Every structure is written in C-alpha cells, then in structure tokens.
Amino acid sequence: MTIDSSLKDAGHKMEQAVTHLKDELSAIRTGRATPAVLNRVTVEYYGTPVPLNQLASINVPEPRLLSVQPFDKGAIGAIEKAIQSSDLGITPSNDGQVIRLAFPPLTEERRKELVKQVHTRAEEARVAVRNVRRHCKEEMEKLEREGGISEDDLVRGEKELQKLTDRHVAEIDVIQDHKEQELMEVS
C-alpha cells in the first residue's frame, strides 16, 4: 500500500460519510413537503419489507402536501400503516385511491428540536471523517516504520490527509448550516 492509495481510500470513505449525512438530513422534514422524507419508510408487502418508493408514486401537488399513489390498490392499507408507524409524526388520509400527507407548519419548539438533530448528525459525520483520518495516519506511520516510505513522504502524506479532512469537515459545516437555515425559515 502506498501513501497515494491510502489517501485515495481515505478520501472515498470521507465522501461516504458526507453522502450518508446528506441522506440522513433529507429525511428530516422542514415543514415543506418533499418526497425524500419517505425514503426510509418500508412497507410490509406480502410478508416482505419493501421501500415505499417501489410501491407507489410520490408527488407534491402543493407545498405542504404529499400524495402517495400505490401501483397496487391492495397495498394502500399497508402503506398507510407503515407511514403511521414511521417517525414522521404525520397522519395519512386516503380516499381509496391516493394517500395524502398534509405537513402542518412546524412549531418553534419542534424547529429547535430538529436543529438539535441536525447538529447531532453533522457531529457524527465529523467524527466519522476524523476516524478515517486517524486510521489513514496510522497506516502511513506503520508504512514508514516498516521502511516502505521515507519520513519526508510521511510528512507530505499527513499534510495531504489533513487538507482532505479539512475540506470534508468544511463541507459538512456548509450542509449543516444550510439545513438549519431551512428549518428556521418560517413559511
């Protein structure tokens, strides 16, 4: 293993941490209807857990309304039950054809709760990035001890690793700030 391959691997893992954070934050609702809030909902369909987006089309007819139209009308009850048991805090209503999810405006208290969740998830992502940095640094130090690289190469590799870490942590900060602003917007 070389420094360059270690850095490339570390960069890839850090990128995965950022992507995971984006996925986590997309599931936090902001008072506006967005199909991403249903990404984590799985429906018990003929004894098998199936992601909701594979069983129905999800549309946003109004800013605070989602409509879920099942491909199989027989699944409407199971879909409704899965939405109710999810952590969305929204009660679905259906007319036998379409399930509607009305998003009430967020209260100030709920906004603050969600901002705390965003902060926690962002911090978890930062910790993940720092753990990748630590593992990569240990690999490079081991390589240097075994004579695979020179001390100069180790110093250069550690500087590059720190730049990579700083860039990903900064990206996490931007994502966190954006989501917090989105949550605090009163619409």
Coordinates of N, CA and C in Angstrom, one line a residue:
M1 N 0.8 -1.2 0.0 CA 0.0 0.0 0.0 C 0.9 1.2 0.0
T2 N 0.5 2.2 -0.8 CA 1.3 3.5 -0.9 C 0.5 4.6 -0.2
I3 N 1.2 5.7 -0.1 CA 0.5 6.9 0.5 C -0.6 7.4 -0.4
D4 N -0.4 7.4 -1.7 CA -1.4 7.8 -2.6 C -2.7 7.0 -2.5
S5 N -2.5 5.6 -2.4 CA -3.6 4.8 -2.4 C -4.3 4.9 -1.0
S6 N -3.6 5.1 0.1 CA -4.2 5.4 1.4 C -5.0 6.7 1.4
L7 N -4.4 7.7 0.8 CA -5.2 9.0 0.7 C -6.4 8.8 -0.2
K8 N -6.3 8.1 -1.3 CA -7.5 7.9 -2.1 C -8.6 7.2 -1.4
D9 N -8.2 6.1 -0.7 CA -9.1 5.3 0.1 C -9.8 6.2 1.2
A10 N -9.0 7.0 1.9 CA -9.5 7.9 2.9 C -10.4 8.9 2.4
G11 N -10.1 9.5 1.2 CA -11.0 10.4 0.5 C -12.3 9.8 0.2
H12 N -12.3 8.6 -0.3 CA -13.5 7.9 -0.6 C -14.4 7.6 0.6
K13 N -13.8 7.2 1.7 CA -14.5 7.0 3.0 C -15.1 8.3 3.5
M14 N -14.3 9.3 3.4 CA -14.8 10.6 3.9 C -16.0 11.1 3.1
E15 N -15.9 10.9 1.8 CA -17.0 11.2 0.9 C -18.3 10.4 1.2
Q16 N -18.1 9.2 1.6 CA -19.2 8.3 2.0 C -19.9 8.9 3.3
A17 N -19.1 9.4 4.2 CA -19.6 10.0 5.4 C -20.5 11.2 5.1
V18 N -20.0 12.0 4.2 CA -20.7 13.2 3.8 C -22.0 12.8 3.1
T19 N -22.0 11.8 2.2 CA -23.2 11.3 1.5 C -24.2 10.8 2.5
H20 N -23.7 10.1 3.5 CA -24.6 9.5 4.5 C -25.3 10.6 5.3
L21 N -24.5 11.7 5.6 CA -25.1 12.8 6.3 C -26.2 13.4 5.4
K22 N -25.9 13.6 4.1 CA -27.0 14.2 3.2 C -28.2 13.4 3.2
D23 N -28.1 12.0 3.2 CA -29.2 11.1 3.2 C -30.0 11.3 4.5
E24 N -29.2 11.3 5.6 CA -29.9 11.4 7.0 C -30.7 12.7 7.1
L25 N -30.1 13.8 6.6 CA -30.7 15.1 6.7 C -31.9 15.3 5.8
S26 N -31.9 14.6 4.7 CA -33.0 14.7 3.7 C -34.3 14.1 4.4
A27 N -34.1 13.2 5.4 CA -35.3 12.6 6.0 C -35.9 13.5 7.1
I28 N -35.2 14.5 7.5 CA -35.7 15.4 8.5 C -36.6 16.4 7.8
R29 N -37.8 16.5 8.2 CA -38.8 17.3 7.4 C -38.7 18.8 7.9
T30 N -38.9 19.7 7.0 CA -38.7 21.1 7.2 C -40.0 21.9 7.2
G31 N -41.1 21.2 7.2 CA -42.4 22.0 7.1 C -42.9 22.0 5.7
R32 N -42.0 21.8 4.8 CA -42.4 21.7 3.4 C -42.4 20.3 3.0
A33 N -43.3 19.9 2.1 CA -43.5 18.6 1.7 C -42.4 18.2 0.7
T34 N -41.6 17.2 0.9 CA -40.6 16.7 0.0 C -40.6 15.2 0.0
P35 N -40.6 14.5 -1.2 CA -40.7 13.1 -1.2 C -39.5 12.4 -0.5
A36 N -38.4 13.1 -0.2 CA -37.3 12.5 0.5 C -37.6 12.1 1.9
V37 N -38.6 12.7 2.5 CA -38.9 12.3 3.9 C -39.5 10.9 3.9
L38 N -39.9 10.3 2.8 CA -40.5 9.0 2.8 C -39.4 7.9 2.4
N39 N -38.2 8.4 2.1 CA -37.2 7.4 1.7 C -36.9 6.3 2.6
R40 N -37.1 6.5 3.9 CA -36.8 5.5 4.9 C -38.0 4.6 5.3
V41 N -39.1 5.0 4.7 CA -40.3 4.2 5.1 C -40.4 2.9 4.3
T42 N -40.5 1.8 5.0 CA -40.6 0.5 4.4 C -42.0 -0.1 4.7
V43 N -42.5 -0.7 3.7 CA -43.9 -1.3 3.9 C -43.8 -2.8 3.9
E44 N -44.6 -3.4 4.8 CA -44.7 -4.8 4.8 C -45.6 -5.2 3.7
Y45 N -45.1 -5.8 2.6 CA -45.9 -6.1 1.4 C -45.7 -7.6 1.1
Y46 N -46.8 -8.3 1.3 CA -46.9 -9.7 1.2 C -45.7 -10.4 2.0
G47 N -45.6 -9.9 3.2 CA -44.6 -10.5 4.1 C -43.1 -10.1 3.9
T48 N -42.9 -9.2 3.0 CA -41.6 -8.7 2.7 C -41.5 -7.2 2.9
P49 N -40.5 -6.7 3.6 CA -40.3 -5.2 3.8 C -39.8 -4.6 2.4
V50 N -40.6 -3.7 1.9 CA -40.3 -3.1 0.6 C -40.2 -1.6 0.8
P51 N -39.2 -0.9 0.2 CA -39.2 0.6 0.3 C -40.5 1.2 -0.3
L52 N -41.1 2.2 0.3 CA -42.3 2.8 -0.2 C -42.2 3.3 -1.6
N53 N -41.0 3.9 -2.0 CA -40.9 4.4 -3.3 C -40.9 3.3 -4.4
Q54 N -40.9 2.0 -4.0 CA -41.0 1.0 -5.0 C -42.5 0.5 -5.1
L55 N -43.3 1.0 -4.2 CA -44.7 0.5 -4.3 C -45.7 1.6 -4.7
A56 N -45.2 2.8 -4.8 CA -46.1 3.9 -5.1 C -45.3 5.1 -5.7
S57 N -46.1 5.9 -6.5 CA -45.5 7.2 -7.0 C -45.8 8.2 -5.9
I58 N -44.8 9.1 -5.7 CA -45.0 10.1 -4.7 C -44.9 11.5 -5.4
N59 N -45.9 12.3 -5.2 CA -46.0 13.6 -5.8 C -46.2 14.7 -4.8
V60 N -45.8 16.0 -5.2 CA -46.0 17.1 -4.3 C -47.0 18.1 -5.0
P61 N -48.3 17.9 -4.8 CA -49.2 18.8 -5.5 C -49.3 20.2 -5.0
E62 N -49.0 20.3 -3.7 CA -48.9 21.6 -3.0 C -47.7 21.7 -2.1
P63 N -47.2 22.9 -1.7 CA -46.0 23.0 -0.9 C -46.1 22.2 0.4
R64 N -47.3 22.0 1.0 CA -47.4 21.3 2.3 C -48.1 20.0 2.2
L65 N -48.2 19.4 1.0 CA -48.9 18.2 0.8 C -48.2 17.2 -0.1
L66 N -48.1 15.9 0.3 CA -47.6 14.9 -0.5 C -48.7 13.9 -0.8
S67 N -48.7 13.4 -2.1 CA -49.7 12.4 -2.4 C -49.0 11.2 -2.8
V68 N -49.4 10.1 -2.2 CA -48.8 8.8 -2.5 C -49.8 7.9 -3.2
Q69 N -49.5 7.5 -4.4 CA -50.4 6.8 -5.2 C -49.8 5.4 -5.4
P70 N -50.4 4.4 -4.7 CA -49.9 3.0 -4.9 C -50.1 2.4 -6.3
F71 N -49.1 1.6 -6.7 CA -49.2 1.0 -8.0 C -50.3 -0.2 -7.9
D72 N -50.3 -0.8 -6.7 CA -51.3 -1.8 -6.4 C -52.2 -1.3 -5.3
K73 N -53.5 -1.1 -5.7 CA -54.5 -0.6 -4.8 C -54.7 -1.4 -3.5
G74 N -54.3 -2.7 -3.6 CA -54.4 -3.6 -2.4 C -53.4 -3.3 -1.4
A75 N -52.4 -2.5 -1.7 CA -51.3 -2.2 -0.8 C -51.6 -0.9 0.0
I76 N -52.7 -0.2 -0.3 CA -53.0 1.1 0.3 C -53.0 1.0 1.9
G77 N -53.6 0.0 2.4 CA -53.7 -0.2 3.9 C -52.3 -0.4 4.5
A78 N -51.5 -1.2 3.9 CA -50.2 -1.5 4.4 C -49.3 -0.2 4.3
I79 N -49.4 0.5 3.2 CA -48.7 1.8 3.1 C -49.1 2.8 4.1
E80 N -50.4 2.9 4.3 CA -50.9 3.8 5.4 C -50.4 3.5 6.7
K81 N -50.4 2.2 7.0 CA -49.9 1.7 8.3 C -48.4 2.0 8.5
A82 N -47.6 1.8 7.5 CA -46.2 2.0 7.5 C -45.9 3.5 7.8
I83 N -46.6 4.4 7.1 CA -46.4 5.8 7.3 C -46.8 6.2 8.7
Q84 N -47.9 5.6 9.3 CA -48.3 6.0 10.6 C -47.3 5.5 11.7
S85 N -46.7 4.3 11.4 CA -45.7 3.8 12.4 C -44.3 4.4 12.2
S86 N -44.1 5.2 11.2 CA -42.8 5.8 11.0 C -42.6 7.0 12.0
D87 N -41.4 7.6 12.0 CA -41.2 8.7 13.0 C -41.5 10.0 12.4
L88 N -42.3 10.1 11.3 CA -42.6 11.3 10.6 C -43.6 12.2 11.4
G89 N -44.4 11.6 12.2 CA -45.4 12.4 13.0 C -46.5 13.0 12.2
I90 N -46.8 12.3 11.1 CA -47.9 12.8 10.2 C -49.0 11.7 10.0
T91 N -50.2 12.1 10.1 CA -51.3 11.1 10.0 C -51.8 11.1 8.5
P92 N -51.7 10.0 7.9 CA -52.1 9.9 6.5 C -53.6 9.8 6.4
S93 N -54.2 10.3 5.3 CA -55.6 10.1 5.0 C -55.7 9.6 3.6
N94 N -56.6 8.7 3.3 CA -56.8 8.1 2.0 C -58.2 8.1 1.5
D95 N -58.4 8.1 0.2 CA -59.7 8.1 -0.4 C -59.9 6.8 -1.1
G96 N -59.1 5.8 -0.8 CA -59.2 4.5 -1.5 C -58.4 4.4 -2.7
Q97 N -57.9 5.6 -3.2 CA -57.0 5.6 -4.4 C -55.7 6.2 -4.1
V98 N -55.7 7.3 -3.3 CA -54.5 8.1 -3.1 C -54.4 8.3 -1.6
I99 N -53.1 8.3 -1.0 CA -52.9 8.6 0.4 C -52.3 10.0 0.3
R100 N -52.9 10.9 1.2 CA -52.5 12.3 1.3 C -51.8 12.5 2.6
L101 N -50.7 13.2 2.6 CA -49.9 13.6 3.8 C -49.9 15.1 3.9
A102 N -50.6 15.7 4.8 CA -50.6 17.1 5.0 C -49.5 17.4 6.0
F103 N -48.6 18.3 5.7 CA -47.5 18.7 6.6 C -47.9 20.0 7.3
P104 N -48.2 19.9 8.6 CA -48.5 21.1 9.4 C -47.3 22.0 9.5
P105 N -47.5 23.3 9.7 CA -46.3 24.2 9.9 C -45.6 23.8 11.2
L106 N -44.3 23.9 11.2 CA -43.5 23.5 12.4 C -43.6 24.5 13.5
T107 N -43.8 24.0 14.7 CA -43.8 25.0 15.8 C -42.3 25.4 16.1
E108 N -42.2 26.5 16.8 CA -40.8 26.9 17.2 C -40.1 25.8 18.0
E109 N -40.8 25.2 18.9 CA -40.2 24.2 19.7 C -39.7 23.0 18.9
R110 N -40.6 22.6 17.9 CA -40.2 21.5 17.0 C -39.0 21.8 16.1
R111 N -39.0 23.1 15.7 CA -37.8 23.5 14.9 C -36.5 23.4 15.6
K112 N -36.6 23.8 16.9 CA -35.4 23.8 17.7 C -34.9 22.3 17.9
E113 N -35.9 21.4 18.1 CA -35.6 20.0 18.3 C -34.9 19.5 17.0
L114 N -35.5 19.8 15.9 CA -34.9 19.4 14.6 C -33.5 19.9 14.4
V115 N -33.3 21.2 14.8 CA -32.0 21.8 14.6 C -31.0 21.0 15.5
K116 N -31.4 20.6 16.7 CA -30.5 19.7 17.5 C -30.2 18.4 16.8
Q117 N -31.2 17.8 16.2 CA -31.0 16.6 15.5 C -30.0 16.8 14.4
V118 N -30.1 17.9 13.6 CA -29.2 18.2 12.5 C -27.8 18.3 13.1
H119 N -27.7 19.0 14.2 CA -26.4 19.3 14.8 C -25.7 17.9 15.2
T120 N -26.5 17.1 15.8 CA -26.0 15.8 16.2 C -25.6 14.9 15.1
R121 N -26.4 14.9 14.0 CA -26.0 14.1 12.8 C -24.7 14.6 12.1
A122 N -24.6 16.0 12.1 CA -23.5 16.6 11.5 C -22.2 16.3 12.3
E123 N -22.4 16.3 13.6 CA -21.2 16.0 14.5 C -20.8 14.5 14.3
E124 N -21.8 13.6 14.2 CA -21.5 12.2 13.9 C -20.7 12.1 12.6
A125 N -21.0 12.8 11.6 CA -20.3 12.8 10.3 C -18.9 13.3 10.5
R126 N -18.7 14.4 11.3 CA -17.4 14.9 11.5 C -16.5 13.9 12.2
V127 N -17.1 13.2 13.2 CA -16.4 12.2 13.9 C -16.0 11.1 13.0
A128 N -16.9 10.7 12.1 CA -16.6 9.6 11.1 C -15.4 10.0 10.2
V129 N -15.4 11.3 9.8 CA -14.3 11.8 8.9 C -13.0 11.8 9.7
R130 N -13.0 12.2 11.0 CA -11.8 12.2 11.8 C -11.3 10.8 12.1
N131 N -12.2 9.9 12.2 CA -11.8 8.5 12.4 C -11.1 7.9 11.2
V132 N -11.6 8.3 10.0 CA -10.9 7.9 8.8 C -9.5 8.5 8.7
R133 N -9.4 9.8 9.1 CA -8.1 10.4 9.1 C -7.2 9.7 10.1
R134 N -7.7 9.3 11.3 CA -6.8 8.6 12.3 C -6.3 7.3 11.7
H135 N -7.2 6.5 11.1 CA -6.9 5.2 10.6 C -5.8 5.3 9.5
C136 N -6.1 6.3 8.6 CA -5.1 6.5 7.5 C -3.8 6.9 8.0
K137 N -3.7 7.8 9.0 CA -2.5 8.3 9.6 C -1.7 7.1 10.2
E138 N -2.4 6.2 10.9 CA -1.8 5.1 11.5 C -1.2 4.2 10.4
E139 N -2.0 4.0 9.3 CA -1.4 3.2 8.2 C -0.1 3.7 7.6
M140 N -0.1 5.1 7.4 CA 1.1 5.7 6.9 C 2.2 5.6 7.9
E141 N 2.0 5.8 9.2 CA 3.1 5.7 10.1 C 3.6 4.2 10.2
K142 N 2.7 3.3 10.0 CA 3.2 1.9 10.0 C 4.0 1.6 8.8
L143 N 3.6 2.2 7.6 CA 4.4 2.1 6.4 C 5.8 2.7 6.6
E144 N 5.9 3.8 7.3 CA 7.2 4.5 7.5 C 8.0 3.6 8.4
R145 N 7.4 3.1 9.4 CA 8.2 2.2 10.4 C 8.8 1.0 9.7
E146 N 8.0 0.4 8.8 CA 8.4 -0.8 8.1 C 9.4 -0.5 6.9
G147 N 9.7 0.8 6.7 CA 10.6 1.2 5.7 C 10.0 1.3 4.3
G148 N 8.7 1.3 4.2 CA 8.0 1.4 2.9 C 8.1 2.8 2.3
I149 N 8.1 3.8 3.2 CA 8.2 5.2 2.8 C 9.2 6.0 3.6
S150 N 9.6 7.1 3.1 CA 10.6 7.9 3.9 C 9.8 8.8 4.9
E151 N 10.5 9.4 5.8 CA 9.9 10.3 6.7 C 9.3 11.6 6.0
D152 N 10.0 12.0 5.0 CA 9.5 13.1 4.2 C 8.2 12.8 3.5
D153 N 8.1 11.6 3.0 CA 6.9 11.1 2.4 C 5.7 11.1 3.4
L154 N 6.1 10.6 4.6 CA 5.1 10.6 5.7 C 4.6 12.0 6.0
V155 N 5.5 12.9 6.1 CA 5.1 14.3 6.4 C 4.2 14.9 5.3
R156 N 4.6 14.7 4.1 CA 3.8 15.1 2.9 C 2.4 14.4 2.9
G157 N 2.4 13.1 3.2 CA 1.1 12.4 3.2 C 0.2 12.9 4.3
E158 N 0.8 13.2 5.5 CA 0.0 13.7 6.6 C -0.6 15.1 6.3
K159 N 0.2 15.9 5.6 CA -0.3 17.3 5.2 C -1.5 17.1 4.2
E160 N -1.3 16.2 3.3 CA -2.4 16.0 2.3 C -3.7 15.4 3.0
L161 N -3.4 14.5 3.9 CA -4.5 13.9 4.7 C -5.3 15.0 5.5
Q162 N -4.5 15.9 6.1 CA -5.2 17.0 6.8 C -6.0 17.9 5.9
K163 N -5.5 18.2 4.7 CA -6.2 19.0 3.7 C -7.5 18.3 3.4
L164 N -7.4 17.0 3.1 CA -8.6 16.2 2.8 C -9.6 16.3 3.9
T165 N -9.2 16.1 5.1 CA -10.0 16.1 6.3 C -10.7 17.5 6.4
D166 N -9.9 18.6 6.4 CA -10.4 19.9 6.5 C -11.5 20.2 5.4
R167 N -11.2 19.8 4.2 CA -12.2 20.0 3.1 C -13.5 19.3 3.4
H168 N -13.5 18.1 3.9 CA -14.7 17.3 4.1 C -15.5 17.9 5.4
V169 N -14.7 18.3 6.4 CA -15.4 18.9 7.6 C -16.0 20.2 7.2
A170 N -15.4 21.0 6.3 CA -16.0 22.2 5.9 C -17.2 22.0 5.1
E171 N -17.2 20.9 4.3 CA -18.4 20.6 3.5 C -19.6 20.2 4.4
I172 N -19.3 19.4 5.5 CA -20.3 19.1 6.5 C -20.8 20.3 7.2
D173 N -20.0 21.3 7.5 CA -20.4 22.5 8.1 C -21.4 23.3 7.2
V174 N -21.1 23.3 5.9 CA -22.0 24.0 5.0 C -23.3 23.3 4.9
I175 N -23.3 22.0 4.8 CA -24.5 21.2 4.8 C -25.4 21.4 6.0
Q176 N -24.7 21.4 7.2 CA -25.4 21.6 8.4 C -26.0 23.0 8.5
D177 N -25.3 24.0 8.1 CA -25.8 25.4 8.1 C -27.0 25.6 7.2
H178 N -26.9 25.0 6.0 CA -28.0 25.1 5.1 C -29.3 24.4 5.6
K179 N -29.1 23.2 6.2 CA -30.3 22.5 6.7 C -30.9 23.3 7.9
E180 N -30.0 23.9 8.8 CA -30.6 24.6 9.9 C -31.3 25.9 9.5
Q181 N -30.8 26.6 8.5 CA -31.5 27.7 7.9 C -32.8 27.3 7.3
E182 N -32.8 26.2 6.6 CA -34.1 25.7 6.0 C -35.1 25.4 7.1
L183 N -34.7 24.9 8.2 CA -35.6 24.6 9.3 C -36.1 25.8 10.0
M184 N -35.3 26.8 10.1 CA -35.7 28.0 10.9 C -36.5 29.0 10.1
E185 N -36.6 28.8 8.7 CA -37.4 29.6 7.9 C -38.9 29.4 8.3
V186 N -39.5 30.5 8.5 CA -41.0 30.4 8.9 C -41.7 30.7 7.6
S187 N -42.4 29.7 7.1 CA -43.1 29.9 5.8 C -44.6 29.9 6.0

